[in-house]
Tab-separated table of C-alpha atoms in Angstrom:
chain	number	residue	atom	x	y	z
O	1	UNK	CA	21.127	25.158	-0.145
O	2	UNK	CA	20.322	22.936	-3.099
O	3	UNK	CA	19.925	19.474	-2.462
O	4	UNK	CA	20.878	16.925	-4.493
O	5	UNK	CA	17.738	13.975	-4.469
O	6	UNK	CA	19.974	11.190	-5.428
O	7	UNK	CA	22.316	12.159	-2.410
O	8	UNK	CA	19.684	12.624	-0.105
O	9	UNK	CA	17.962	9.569	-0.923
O	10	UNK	CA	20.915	7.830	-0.592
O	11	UNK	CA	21.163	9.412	3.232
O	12	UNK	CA	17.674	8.337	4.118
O	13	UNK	CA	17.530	5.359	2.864
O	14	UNK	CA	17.074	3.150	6.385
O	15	UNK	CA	16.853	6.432	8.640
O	16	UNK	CA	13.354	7.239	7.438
O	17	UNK	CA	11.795	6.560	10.921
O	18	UNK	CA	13.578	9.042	12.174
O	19	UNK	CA	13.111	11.613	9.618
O	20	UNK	CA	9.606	11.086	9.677
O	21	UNK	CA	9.554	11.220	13.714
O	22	UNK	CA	11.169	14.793	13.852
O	23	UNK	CA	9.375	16.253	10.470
O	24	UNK	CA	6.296	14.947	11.213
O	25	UNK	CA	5.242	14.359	14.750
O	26	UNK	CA	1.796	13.068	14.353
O	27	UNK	CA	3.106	10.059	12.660
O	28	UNK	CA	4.178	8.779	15.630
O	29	UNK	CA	1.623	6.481	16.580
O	30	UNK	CA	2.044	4.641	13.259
O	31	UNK	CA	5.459	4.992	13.372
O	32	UNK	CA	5.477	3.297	16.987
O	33	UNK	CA	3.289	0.363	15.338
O	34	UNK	CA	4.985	-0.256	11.783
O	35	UNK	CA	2.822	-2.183	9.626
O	36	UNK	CA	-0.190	-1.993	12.343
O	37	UNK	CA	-3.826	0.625	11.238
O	38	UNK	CA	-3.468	3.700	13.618
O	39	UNK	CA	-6.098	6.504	13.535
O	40	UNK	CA	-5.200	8.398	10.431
O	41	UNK	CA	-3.592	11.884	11.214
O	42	UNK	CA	-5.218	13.783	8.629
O	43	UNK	CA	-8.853	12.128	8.648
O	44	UNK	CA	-9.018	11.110	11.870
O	45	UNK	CA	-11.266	7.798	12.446
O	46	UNK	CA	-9.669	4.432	14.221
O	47	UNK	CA	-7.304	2.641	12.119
O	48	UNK	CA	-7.602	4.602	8.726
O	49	UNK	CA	-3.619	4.590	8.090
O	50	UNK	CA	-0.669	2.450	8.385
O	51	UNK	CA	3.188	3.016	7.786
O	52	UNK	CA	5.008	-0.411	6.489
O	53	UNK	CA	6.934	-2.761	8.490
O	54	UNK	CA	10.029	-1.405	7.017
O	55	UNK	CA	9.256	2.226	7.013
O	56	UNK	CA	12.949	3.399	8.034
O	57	UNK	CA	13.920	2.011	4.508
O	58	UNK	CA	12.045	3.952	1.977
O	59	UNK	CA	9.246	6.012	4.512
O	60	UNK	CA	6.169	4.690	2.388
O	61	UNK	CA	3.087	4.536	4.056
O	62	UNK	CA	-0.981	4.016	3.310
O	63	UNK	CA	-3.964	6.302	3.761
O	64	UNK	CA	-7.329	4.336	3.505
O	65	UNK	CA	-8.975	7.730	2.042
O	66	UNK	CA	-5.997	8.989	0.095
O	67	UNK	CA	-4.140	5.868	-0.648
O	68	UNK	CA	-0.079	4.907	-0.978
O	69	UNK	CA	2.329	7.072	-0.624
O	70	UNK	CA	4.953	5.733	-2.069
O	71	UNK	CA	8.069	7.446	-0.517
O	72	UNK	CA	9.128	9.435	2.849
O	73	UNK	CA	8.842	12.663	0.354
O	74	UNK	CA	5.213	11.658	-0.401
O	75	UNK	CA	4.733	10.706	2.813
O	76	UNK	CA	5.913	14.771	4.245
O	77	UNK	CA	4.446	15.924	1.761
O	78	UNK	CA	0.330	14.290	2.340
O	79	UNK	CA	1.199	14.761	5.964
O	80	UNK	CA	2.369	18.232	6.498
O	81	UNK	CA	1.219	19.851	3.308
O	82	UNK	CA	4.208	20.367	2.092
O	83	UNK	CA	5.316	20.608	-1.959
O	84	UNK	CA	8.261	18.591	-3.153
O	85	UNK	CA	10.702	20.899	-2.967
O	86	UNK	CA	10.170	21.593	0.927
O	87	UNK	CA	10.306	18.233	1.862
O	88	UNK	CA	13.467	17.928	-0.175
O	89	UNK	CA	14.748	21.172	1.940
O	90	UNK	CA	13.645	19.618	5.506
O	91	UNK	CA	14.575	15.932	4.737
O	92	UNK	CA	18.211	17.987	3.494
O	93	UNK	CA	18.781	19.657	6.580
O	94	UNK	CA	17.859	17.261	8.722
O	95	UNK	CA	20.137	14.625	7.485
O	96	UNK	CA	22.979	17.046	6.356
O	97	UNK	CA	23.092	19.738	8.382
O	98	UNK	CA	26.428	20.829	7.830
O	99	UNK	CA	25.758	21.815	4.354
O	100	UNK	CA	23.287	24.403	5.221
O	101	UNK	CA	26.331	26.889	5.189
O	102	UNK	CA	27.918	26.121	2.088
O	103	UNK	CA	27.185	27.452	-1.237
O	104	UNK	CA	27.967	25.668	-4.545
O	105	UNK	CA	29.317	27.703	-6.875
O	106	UNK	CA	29.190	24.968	-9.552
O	107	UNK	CA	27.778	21.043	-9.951
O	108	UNK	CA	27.453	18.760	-13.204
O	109	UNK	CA	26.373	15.780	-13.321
O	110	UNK	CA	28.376	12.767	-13.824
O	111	UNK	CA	26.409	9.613	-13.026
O	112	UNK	CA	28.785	7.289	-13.395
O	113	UNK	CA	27.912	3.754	-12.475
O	114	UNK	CA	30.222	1.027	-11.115
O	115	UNK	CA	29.313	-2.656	-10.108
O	116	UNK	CA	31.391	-5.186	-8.992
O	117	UNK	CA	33.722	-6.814	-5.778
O	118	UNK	CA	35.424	-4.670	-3.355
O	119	UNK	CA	38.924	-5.877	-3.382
O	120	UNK	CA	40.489	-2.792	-1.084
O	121	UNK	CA	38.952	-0.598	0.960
O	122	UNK	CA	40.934	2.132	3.387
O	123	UNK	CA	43.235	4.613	3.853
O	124	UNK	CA	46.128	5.381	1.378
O	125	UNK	CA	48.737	7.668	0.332
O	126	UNK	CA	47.918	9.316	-2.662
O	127	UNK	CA	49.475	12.609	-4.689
O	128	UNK	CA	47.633	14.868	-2.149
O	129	UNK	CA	48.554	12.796	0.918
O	130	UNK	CA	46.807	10.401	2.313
O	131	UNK	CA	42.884	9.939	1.269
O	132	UNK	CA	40.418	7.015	1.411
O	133	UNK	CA	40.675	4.830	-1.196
O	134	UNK	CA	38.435	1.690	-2.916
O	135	UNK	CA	39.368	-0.954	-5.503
O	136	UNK	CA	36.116	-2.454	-7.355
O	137	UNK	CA	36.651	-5.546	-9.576
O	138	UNK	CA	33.714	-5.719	-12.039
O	139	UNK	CA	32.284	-9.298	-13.394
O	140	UNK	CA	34.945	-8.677	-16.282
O	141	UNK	CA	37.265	-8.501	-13.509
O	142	UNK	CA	38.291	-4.919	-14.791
O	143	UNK	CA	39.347	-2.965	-12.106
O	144	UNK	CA	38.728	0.498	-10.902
O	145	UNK	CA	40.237	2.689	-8.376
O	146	UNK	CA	38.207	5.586	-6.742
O	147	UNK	CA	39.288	8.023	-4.309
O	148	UNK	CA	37.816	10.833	-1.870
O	149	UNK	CA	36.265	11.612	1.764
O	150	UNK	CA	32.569	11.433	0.005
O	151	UNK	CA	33.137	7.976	-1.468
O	152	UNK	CA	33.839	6.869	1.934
O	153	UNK	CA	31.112	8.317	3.798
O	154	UNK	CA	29.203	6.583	1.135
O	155	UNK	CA	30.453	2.926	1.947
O	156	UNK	CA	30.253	3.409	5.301
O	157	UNK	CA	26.378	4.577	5.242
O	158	UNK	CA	25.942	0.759	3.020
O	159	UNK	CA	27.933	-0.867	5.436
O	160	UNK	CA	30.096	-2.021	3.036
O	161	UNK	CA	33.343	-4.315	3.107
O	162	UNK	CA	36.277	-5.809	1.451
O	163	UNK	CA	34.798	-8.694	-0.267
O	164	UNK	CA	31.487	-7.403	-0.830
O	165	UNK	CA	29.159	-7.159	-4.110
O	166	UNK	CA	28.379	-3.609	-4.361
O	167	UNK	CA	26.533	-0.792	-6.872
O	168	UNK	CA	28.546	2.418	-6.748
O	169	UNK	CA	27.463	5.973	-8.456
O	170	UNK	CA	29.573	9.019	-9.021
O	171	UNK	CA	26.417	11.223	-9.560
O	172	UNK	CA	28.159	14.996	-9.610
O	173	UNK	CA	30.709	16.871	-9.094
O	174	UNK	CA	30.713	19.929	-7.506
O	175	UNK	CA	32.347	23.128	-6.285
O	176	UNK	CA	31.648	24.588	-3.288
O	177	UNK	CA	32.414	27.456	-0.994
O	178	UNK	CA	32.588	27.152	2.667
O	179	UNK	CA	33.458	30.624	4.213
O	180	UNK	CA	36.213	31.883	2.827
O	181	UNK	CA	37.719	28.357	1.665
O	182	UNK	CA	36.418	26.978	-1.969
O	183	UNK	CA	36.926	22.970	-2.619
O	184	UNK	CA	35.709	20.421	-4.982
O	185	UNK	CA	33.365	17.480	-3.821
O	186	UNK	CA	32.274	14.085	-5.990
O	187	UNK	CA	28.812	12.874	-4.467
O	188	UNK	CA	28.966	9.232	-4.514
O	189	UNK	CA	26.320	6.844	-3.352
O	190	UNK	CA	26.990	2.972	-2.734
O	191	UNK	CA	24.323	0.096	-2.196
O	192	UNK	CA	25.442	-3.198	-1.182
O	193	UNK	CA	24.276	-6.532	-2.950
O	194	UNK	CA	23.495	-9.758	-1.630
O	195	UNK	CA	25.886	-12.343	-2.109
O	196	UNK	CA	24.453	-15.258	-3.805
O	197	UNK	CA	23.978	-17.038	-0.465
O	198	UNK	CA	22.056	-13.929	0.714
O	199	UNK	CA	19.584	-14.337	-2.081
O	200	UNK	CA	19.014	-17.960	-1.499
O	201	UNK	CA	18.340	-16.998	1.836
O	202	UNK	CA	15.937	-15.057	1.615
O	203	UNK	CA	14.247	-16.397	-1.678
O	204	UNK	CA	13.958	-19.368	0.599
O	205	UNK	CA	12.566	-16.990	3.641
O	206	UNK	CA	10.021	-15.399	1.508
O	207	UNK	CA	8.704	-18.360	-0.381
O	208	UNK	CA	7.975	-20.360	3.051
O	209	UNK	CA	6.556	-17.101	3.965
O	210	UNK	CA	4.228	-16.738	0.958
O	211	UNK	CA	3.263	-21.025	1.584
O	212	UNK	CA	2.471	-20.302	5.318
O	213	UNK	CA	0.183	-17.404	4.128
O	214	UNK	CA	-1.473	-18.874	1.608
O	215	UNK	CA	-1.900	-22.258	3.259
O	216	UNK	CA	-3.737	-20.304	6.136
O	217	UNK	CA	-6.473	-18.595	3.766
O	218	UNK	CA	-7.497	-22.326	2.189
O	219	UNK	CA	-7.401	-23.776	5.489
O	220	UNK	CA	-9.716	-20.795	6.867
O	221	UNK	CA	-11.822	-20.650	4.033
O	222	UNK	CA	-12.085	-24.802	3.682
O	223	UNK	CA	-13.598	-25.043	7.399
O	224	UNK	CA	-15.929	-22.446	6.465
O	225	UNK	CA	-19.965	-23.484	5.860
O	226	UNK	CA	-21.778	-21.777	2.434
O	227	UNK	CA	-23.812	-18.882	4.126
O	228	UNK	CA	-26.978	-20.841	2.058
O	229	UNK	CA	-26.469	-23.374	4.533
O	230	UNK	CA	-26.438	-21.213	8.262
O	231	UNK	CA	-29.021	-21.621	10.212
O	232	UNK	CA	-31.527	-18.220	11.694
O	233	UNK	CA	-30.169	-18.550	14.882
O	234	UNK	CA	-26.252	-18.073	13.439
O	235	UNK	CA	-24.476	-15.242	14.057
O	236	UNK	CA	-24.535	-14.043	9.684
O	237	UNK	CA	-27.495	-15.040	9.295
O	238	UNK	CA	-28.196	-12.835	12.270
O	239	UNK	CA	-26.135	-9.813	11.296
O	240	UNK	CA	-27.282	-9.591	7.407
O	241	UNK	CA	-31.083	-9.513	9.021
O	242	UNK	CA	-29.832	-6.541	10.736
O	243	UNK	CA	-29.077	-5.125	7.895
O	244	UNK	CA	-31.887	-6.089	5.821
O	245	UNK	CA	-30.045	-8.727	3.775
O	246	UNK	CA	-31.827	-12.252	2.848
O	247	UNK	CA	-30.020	-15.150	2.290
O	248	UNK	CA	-31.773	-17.435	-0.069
O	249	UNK	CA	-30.900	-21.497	0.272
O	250	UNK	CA	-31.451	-21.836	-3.511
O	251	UNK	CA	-28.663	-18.890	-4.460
O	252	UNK	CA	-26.709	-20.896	-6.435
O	253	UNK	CA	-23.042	-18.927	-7.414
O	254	UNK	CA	-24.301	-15.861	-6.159
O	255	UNK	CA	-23.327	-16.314	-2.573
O	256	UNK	CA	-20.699	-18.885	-2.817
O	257	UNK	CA	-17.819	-15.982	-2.307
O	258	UNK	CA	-19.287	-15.684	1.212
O	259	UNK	CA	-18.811	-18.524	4.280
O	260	UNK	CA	-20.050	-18.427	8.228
O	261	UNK	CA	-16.169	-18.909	10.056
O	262	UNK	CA	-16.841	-20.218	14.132
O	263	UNK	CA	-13.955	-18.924	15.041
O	264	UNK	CA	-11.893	-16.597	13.962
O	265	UNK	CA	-8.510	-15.292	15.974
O	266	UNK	CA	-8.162	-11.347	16.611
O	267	UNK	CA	-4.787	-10.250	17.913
O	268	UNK	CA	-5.332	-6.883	19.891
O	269	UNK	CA	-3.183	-3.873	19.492
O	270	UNK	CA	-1.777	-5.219	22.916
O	271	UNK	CA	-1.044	-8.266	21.846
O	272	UNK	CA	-3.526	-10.283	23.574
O	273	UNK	CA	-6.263	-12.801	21.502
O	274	UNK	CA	-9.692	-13.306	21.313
O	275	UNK	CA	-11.974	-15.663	19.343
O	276	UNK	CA	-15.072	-14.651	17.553
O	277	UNK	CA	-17.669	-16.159	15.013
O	278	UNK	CA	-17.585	-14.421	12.065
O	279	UNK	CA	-18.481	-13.815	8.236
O	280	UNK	CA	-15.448	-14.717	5.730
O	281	UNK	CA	-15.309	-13.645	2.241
O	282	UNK	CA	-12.793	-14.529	-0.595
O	283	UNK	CA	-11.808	-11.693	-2.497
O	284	UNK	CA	-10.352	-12.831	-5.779
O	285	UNK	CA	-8.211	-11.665	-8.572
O	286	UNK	CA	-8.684	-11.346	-12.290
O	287	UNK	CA	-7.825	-14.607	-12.870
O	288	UNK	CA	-10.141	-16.185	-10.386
O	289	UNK	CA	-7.630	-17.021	-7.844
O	290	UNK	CA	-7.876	-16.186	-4.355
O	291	UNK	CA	-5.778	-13.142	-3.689
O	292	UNK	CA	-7.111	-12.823	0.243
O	293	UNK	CA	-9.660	-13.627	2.841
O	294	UNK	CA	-12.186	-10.881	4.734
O	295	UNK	CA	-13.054	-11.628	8.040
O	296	UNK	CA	-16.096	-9.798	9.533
O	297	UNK	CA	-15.279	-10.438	13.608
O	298	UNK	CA	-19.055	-10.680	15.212
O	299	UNK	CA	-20.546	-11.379	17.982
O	300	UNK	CA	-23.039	-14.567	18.743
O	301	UNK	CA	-26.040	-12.590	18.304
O	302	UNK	CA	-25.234	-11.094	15.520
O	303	UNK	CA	-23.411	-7.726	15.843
O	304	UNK	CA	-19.790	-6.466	14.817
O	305	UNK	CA	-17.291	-7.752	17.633
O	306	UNK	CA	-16.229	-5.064	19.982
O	307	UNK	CA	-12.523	-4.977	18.515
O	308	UNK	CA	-10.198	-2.101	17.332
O	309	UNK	CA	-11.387	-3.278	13.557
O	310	UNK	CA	-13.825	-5.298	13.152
O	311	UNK	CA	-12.982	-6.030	9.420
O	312	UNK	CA	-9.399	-6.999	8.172
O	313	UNK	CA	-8.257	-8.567	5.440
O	314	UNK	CA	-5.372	-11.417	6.505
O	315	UNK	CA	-1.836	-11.056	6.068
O	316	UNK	CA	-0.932	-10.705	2.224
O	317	UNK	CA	1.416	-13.152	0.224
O	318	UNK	CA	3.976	-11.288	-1.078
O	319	UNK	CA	3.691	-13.344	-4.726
O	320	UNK	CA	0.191	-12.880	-4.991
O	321	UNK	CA	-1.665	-9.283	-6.321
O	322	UNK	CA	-3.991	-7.820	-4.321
O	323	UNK	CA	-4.734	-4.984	-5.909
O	324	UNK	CA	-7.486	-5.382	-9.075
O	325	UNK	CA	-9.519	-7.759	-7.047
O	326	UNK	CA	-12.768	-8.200	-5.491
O	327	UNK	CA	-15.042	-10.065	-3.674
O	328	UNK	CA	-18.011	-11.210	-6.768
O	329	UNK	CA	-21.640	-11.473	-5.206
O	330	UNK	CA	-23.484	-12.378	-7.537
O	331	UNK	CA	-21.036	-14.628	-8.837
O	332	UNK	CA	-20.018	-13.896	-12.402
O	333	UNK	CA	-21.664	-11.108	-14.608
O	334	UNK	CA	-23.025	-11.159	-18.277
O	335	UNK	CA	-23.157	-7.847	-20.618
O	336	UNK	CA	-23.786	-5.959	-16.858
O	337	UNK	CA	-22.139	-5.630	-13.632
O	338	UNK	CA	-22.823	-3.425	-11.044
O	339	UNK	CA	-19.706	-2.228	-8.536
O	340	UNK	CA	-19.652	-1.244	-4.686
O	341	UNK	CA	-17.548	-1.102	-2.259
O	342	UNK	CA	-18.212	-3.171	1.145
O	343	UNK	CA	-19.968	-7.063	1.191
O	344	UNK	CA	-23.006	-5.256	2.822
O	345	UNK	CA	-23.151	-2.532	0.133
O	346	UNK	CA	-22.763	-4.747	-2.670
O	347	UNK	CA	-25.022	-7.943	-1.183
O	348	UNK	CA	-28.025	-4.670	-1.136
O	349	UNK	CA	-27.199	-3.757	-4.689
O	350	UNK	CA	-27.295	-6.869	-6.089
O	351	UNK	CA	-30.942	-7.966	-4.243
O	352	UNK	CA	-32.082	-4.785	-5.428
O	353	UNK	CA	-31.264	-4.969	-8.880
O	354	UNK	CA	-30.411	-8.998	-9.544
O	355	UNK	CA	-27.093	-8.378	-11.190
O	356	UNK	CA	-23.841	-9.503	-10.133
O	357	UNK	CA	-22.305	-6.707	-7.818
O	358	UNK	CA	-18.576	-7.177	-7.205
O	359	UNK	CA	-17.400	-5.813	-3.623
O	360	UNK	CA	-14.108	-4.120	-4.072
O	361	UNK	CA	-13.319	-4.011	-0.408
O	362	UNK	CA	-12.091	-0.306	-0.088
O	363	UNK	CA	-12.145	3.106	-1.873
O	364	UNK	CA	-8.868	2.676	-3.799
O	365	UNK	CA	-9.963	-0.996	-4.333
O	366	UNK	CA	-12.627	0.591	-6.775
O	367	UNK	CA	-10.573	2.469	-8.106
O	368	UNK	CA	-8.403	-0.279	-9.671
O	369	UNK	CA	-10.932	-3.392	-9.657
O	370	UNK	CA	-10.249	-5.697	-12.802
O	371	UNK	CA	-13.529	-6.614	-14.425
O	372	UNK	CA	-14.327	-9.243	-17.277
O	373	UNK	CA	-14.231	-7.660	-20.907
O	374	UNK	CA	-17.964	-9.390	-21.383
O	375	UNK	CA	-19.296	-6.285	-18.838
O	376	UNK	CA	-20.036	-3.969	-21.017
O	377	UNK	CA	-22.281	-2.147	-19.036
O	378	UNK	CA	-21.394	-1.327	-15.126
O	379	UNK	CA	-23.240	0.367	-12.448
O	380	UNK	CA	-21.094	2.031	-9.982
O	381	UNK	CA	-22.868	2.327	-6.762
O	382	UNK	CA	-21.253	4.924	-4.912
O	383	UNK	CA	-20.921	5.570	-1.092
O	384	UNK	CA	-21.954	9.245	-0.450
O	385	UNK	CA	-19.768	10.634	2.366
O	386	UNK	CA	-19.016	14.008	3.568
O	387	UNK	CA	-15.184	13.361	2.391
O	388	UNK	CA	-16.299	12.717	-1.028
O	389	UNK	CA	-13.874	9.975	-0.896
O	390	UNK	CA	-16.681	7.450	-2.308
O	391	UNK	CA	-17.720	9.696	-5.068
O	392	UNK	CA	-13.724	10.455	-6.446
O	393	UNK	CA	-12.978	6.552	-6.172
O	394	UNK	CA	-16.088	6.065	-8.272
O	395	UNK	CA	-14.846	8.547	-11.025
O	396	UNK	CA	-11.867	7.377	-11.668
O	397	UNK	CA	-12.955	3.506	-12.334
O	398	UNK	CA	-15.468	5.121	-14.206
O	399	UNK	CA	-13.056	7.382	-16.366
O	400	UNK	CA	-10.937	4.171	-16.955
O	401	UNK	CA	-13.921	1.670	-17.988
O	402	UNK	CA	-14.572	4.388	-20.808
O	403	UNK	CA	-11.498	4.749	-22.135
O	404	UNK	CA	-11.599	1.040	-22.367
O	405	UNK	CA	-15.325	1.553	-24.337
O	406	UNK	CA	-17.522	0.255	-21.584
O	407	UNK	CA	-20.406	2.541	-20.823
O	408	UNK	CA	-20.162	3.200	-16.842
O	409	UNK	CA	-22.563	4.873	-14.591
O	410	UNK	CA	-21.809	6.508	-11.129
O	411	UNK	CA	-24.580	6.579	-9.200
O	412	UNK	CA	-24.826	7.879	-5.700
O	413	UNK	CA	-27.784	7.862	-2.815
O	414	UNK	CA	-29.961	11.013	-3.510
O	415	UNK	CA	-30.553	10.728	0.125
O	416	UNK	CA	-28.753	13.602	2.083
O	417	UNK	CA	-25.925	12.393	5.055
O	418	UNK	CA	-27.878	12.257	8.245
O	419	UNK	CA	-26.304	15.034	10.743
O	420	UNK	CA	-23.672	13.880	12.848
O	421	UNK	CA	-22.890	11.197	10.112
O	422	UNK	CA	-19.737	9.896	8.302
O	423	UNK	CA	-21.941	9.266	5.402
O	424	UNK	CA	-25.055	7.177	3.705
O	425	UNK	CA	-24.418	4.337	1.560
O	426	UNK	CA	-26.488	1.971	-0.935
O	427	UNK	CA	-27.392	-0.357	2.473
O	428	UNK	CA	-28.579	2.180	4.597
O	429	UNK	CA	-30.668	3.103	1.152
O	430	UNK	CA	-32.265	-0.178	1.367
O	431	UNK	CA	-32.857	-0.090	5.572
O	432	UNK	CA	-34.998	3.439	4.870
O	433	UNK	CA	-36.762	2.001	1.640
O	434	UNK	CA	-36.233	-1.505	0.801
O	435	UNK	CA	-35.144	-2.366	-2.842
O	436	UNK	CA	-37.403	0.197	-3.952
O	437	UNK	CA	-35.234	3.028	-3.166
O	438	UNK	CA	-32.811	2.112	-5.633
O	439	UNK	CA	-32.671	3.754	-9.510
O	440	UNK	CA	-34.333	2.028	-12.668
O	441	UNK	CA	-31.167	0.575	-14.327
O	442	UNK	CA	-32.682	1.270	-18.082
O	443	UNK	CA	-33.039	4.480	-17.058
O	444	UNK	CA	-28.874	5.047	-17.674
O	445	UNK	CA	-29.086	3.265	-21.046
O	446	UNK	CA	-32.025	5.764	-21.672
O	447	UNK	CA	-30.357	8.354	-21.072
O	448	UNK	CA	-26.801	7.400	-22.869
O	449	UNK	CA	-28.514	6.849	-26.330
O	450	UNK	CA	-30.735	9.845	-26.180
């Protein structure tokens, strides 16, 4: 059977929790947790994937490795393996199973669009007895009469009624044959549109939303101390010695992204809360404003808090773009920059080579950080894992700064990844060999002009 993708969009759209639950079994811990990091079903780990809150509208969902997927399709098809076409084919027979018998003999495509009020909606008497009907009145208040079984399927799927603002499409006609019986079918699909009341609503909804969100990063990040100012006996001051990080009083910008947090609220998979010291960084966007806070949950003497992620970024304003930004050690850079991806990473880099190093947060953070046309030069400092992940993410900035004319390095740990290990990054680097395990920066602008 040959599905039609408009049609079978137009089926899914709200039921893809349940497509995704039959099709695809193993989402089902991130399925039962929409919104929430589950352990990611292809690479494994403890919270390395996430579906969104509304997942039965569209199926989209996030890999921390492979990033978005933007649709239920993409979604089938990262999950299961699957091309486009057999996710089509599943998602098709899933939702319509009744057409699996029927062959069309002959479709063309019509895509005719309608807007407008619903003035009638319901069974009528027609030339071929009685049929469904609908009356649409469009903001010319032209008005247009539309008939057949399909159509109403359609408006029921929408939830539509008499009175409401919908979007209607005739997208084919067809002719198909069902046994021994051959009949014609229009595929319609139908959204609904918020009444102007609606959209106040929720404008209103979503800008209180977006206020409550962003009021909670300036309050967390205003009651935070300068990490120049903590004491040896605080819990950063005690973690970055662990990792072989000094914090200098007379730092200046370069630390001024990071702040010591007292207490800092983690809400457990279960629901429950617990309060932890902590390290909070603002990560901001290309225009310098903050686009979220890091929190780092730790423990009083010093080590990551025994929670199901000990890192998470807080909840995300929906008017504000995350994506592009970082968290700038170093403050802000001259001709050179150097890139990495986590605070500890990036706080090694730049005591190792004195240059700004912007912390991008994750992988596909890296891949789309936004950084000022006066860095000409940037140093991508790589994390070398046994997925590779590190290395891709670090190609593709670095294909995009060139096309832009920036010169950009990549440059990975020659070190290999211990046994047993996830990976070796630019911090353990300077754990095994201080700041003189890491490359002679000239070196790269040797090397590009020879």
């Amino acid at each position: 059977m040959k599905y039609d993708i408009k049609i079978i969009r137009q089926e899914a759209h709200g039921r893809w929790d349940q497509i995704l639950y039959s099709l695809a079994p193993d989402l089902g811990p991130a399925l039962n947790k929409p919104g929430r990091h589950v352990p990611c079903p292809v690479h494994g780990g403890k919270d390395g994937f996430r579906v969104y809150r509304n997942s039965d509208i569209n199926g989209a969902s996030v890999c921390n490795t492979c990033g978005e997927m933007k649709d239920g399709f993409e979604t089938l098809m990262w999950v299961n393996g699957w091309s486009f076409y057999q996710a089509l084919q599943e998602v098709g027979k899933y939702l319509l199973p009744h057409y699996s018998d029927e062959k069309v003999i002959s479709s063309e495509l019509v895509n005719l669009e309608f807007t407008g009020k619903v003035i009638s909606s319901g069974k009528e008497k027609g030339e071929y007895g009685e049929n469904y009907a609908l009356t649409l009145e469009d903001p010319n208040h032209r008005k247009y009469r539309h008939w057949g079984s399909c159509l109403e399927q359609a408006i029921k799927r929408a939830q539509i009624k008499v009175g409401d603002n919908c979007h209607l499409e005739l997208v084919s006609k067809q002719t198909v044959k069902k046994g021994d019986v051959t009949f014609k079918r229009n595929n319609w699909i139908a959204r609904r549109l918020e009444s102007d009341e609606e959209r106040t609503k929720r404008l209103a909804k979503e800008a209180a939303e977006n206020e409550y969100r962003l009021r909670s990063m300036y309050q967390l990040w205003k009651s935070g101390t300068p990490i120049s100012q903590v004491s040896p006996d605080n819990p950063v001051f005690l973690y970055f010695e662990r990792r072989g990080l000094i914090i200098k009083e007379d730092a200046g910008e370069a630390y001024q992204c990071l702040r010591y947090a007292p207490t800092l609220t983690y809400r457990h998979e279960d629901g429950t809360k617990t309060t932890h010291p902590g390290l909070i960084a603002i990560v901001r966007n290309r225009k310098g404003q903050c686009a979220n806070i890091q929190r780092t949950f730790l423990t009083e003497e010093g080590r990551k808090a025994n929670v199901e992620s000990p890192k998470k970024l807080m909840s995300q304003p929906a008017n504000v773009e995350l994506l592009g930004s970082a968290i700038r050690i170093g403050g802000m850079p001259g001709k050179s920059i150097c890139v990495a991806e986590g605070i500890e990473t990036s706080y090694s880099v730049h005591m190792a080579t004195g240059l700004p190093c912007w912390s991008t947060v994750t992988a596909i953070g890296m891949q789309n950080v936004e950084l000022p046309e006066c860095a000409q030069e940037v140093y991508i400092f790589a994390d070398k894992d046994v997925s590779e992940t590190g290395k891709k993410s670090a190609e593709i900035l670095a294909k995009r700064l060139r096309s832009e004319g920036r010169n950009a390095y990549v440059i990975l740990p020659d070190d290999p990844i211990p046994e047993g290990s996830k990976g070796i990054d630019w911090n353990d680097i300077l754990l095994l060999k201080g700041v003189d395990g890491f490359p002679d920066l000239t070196k790269f602008k040797a090397c590009e002009g020879s």
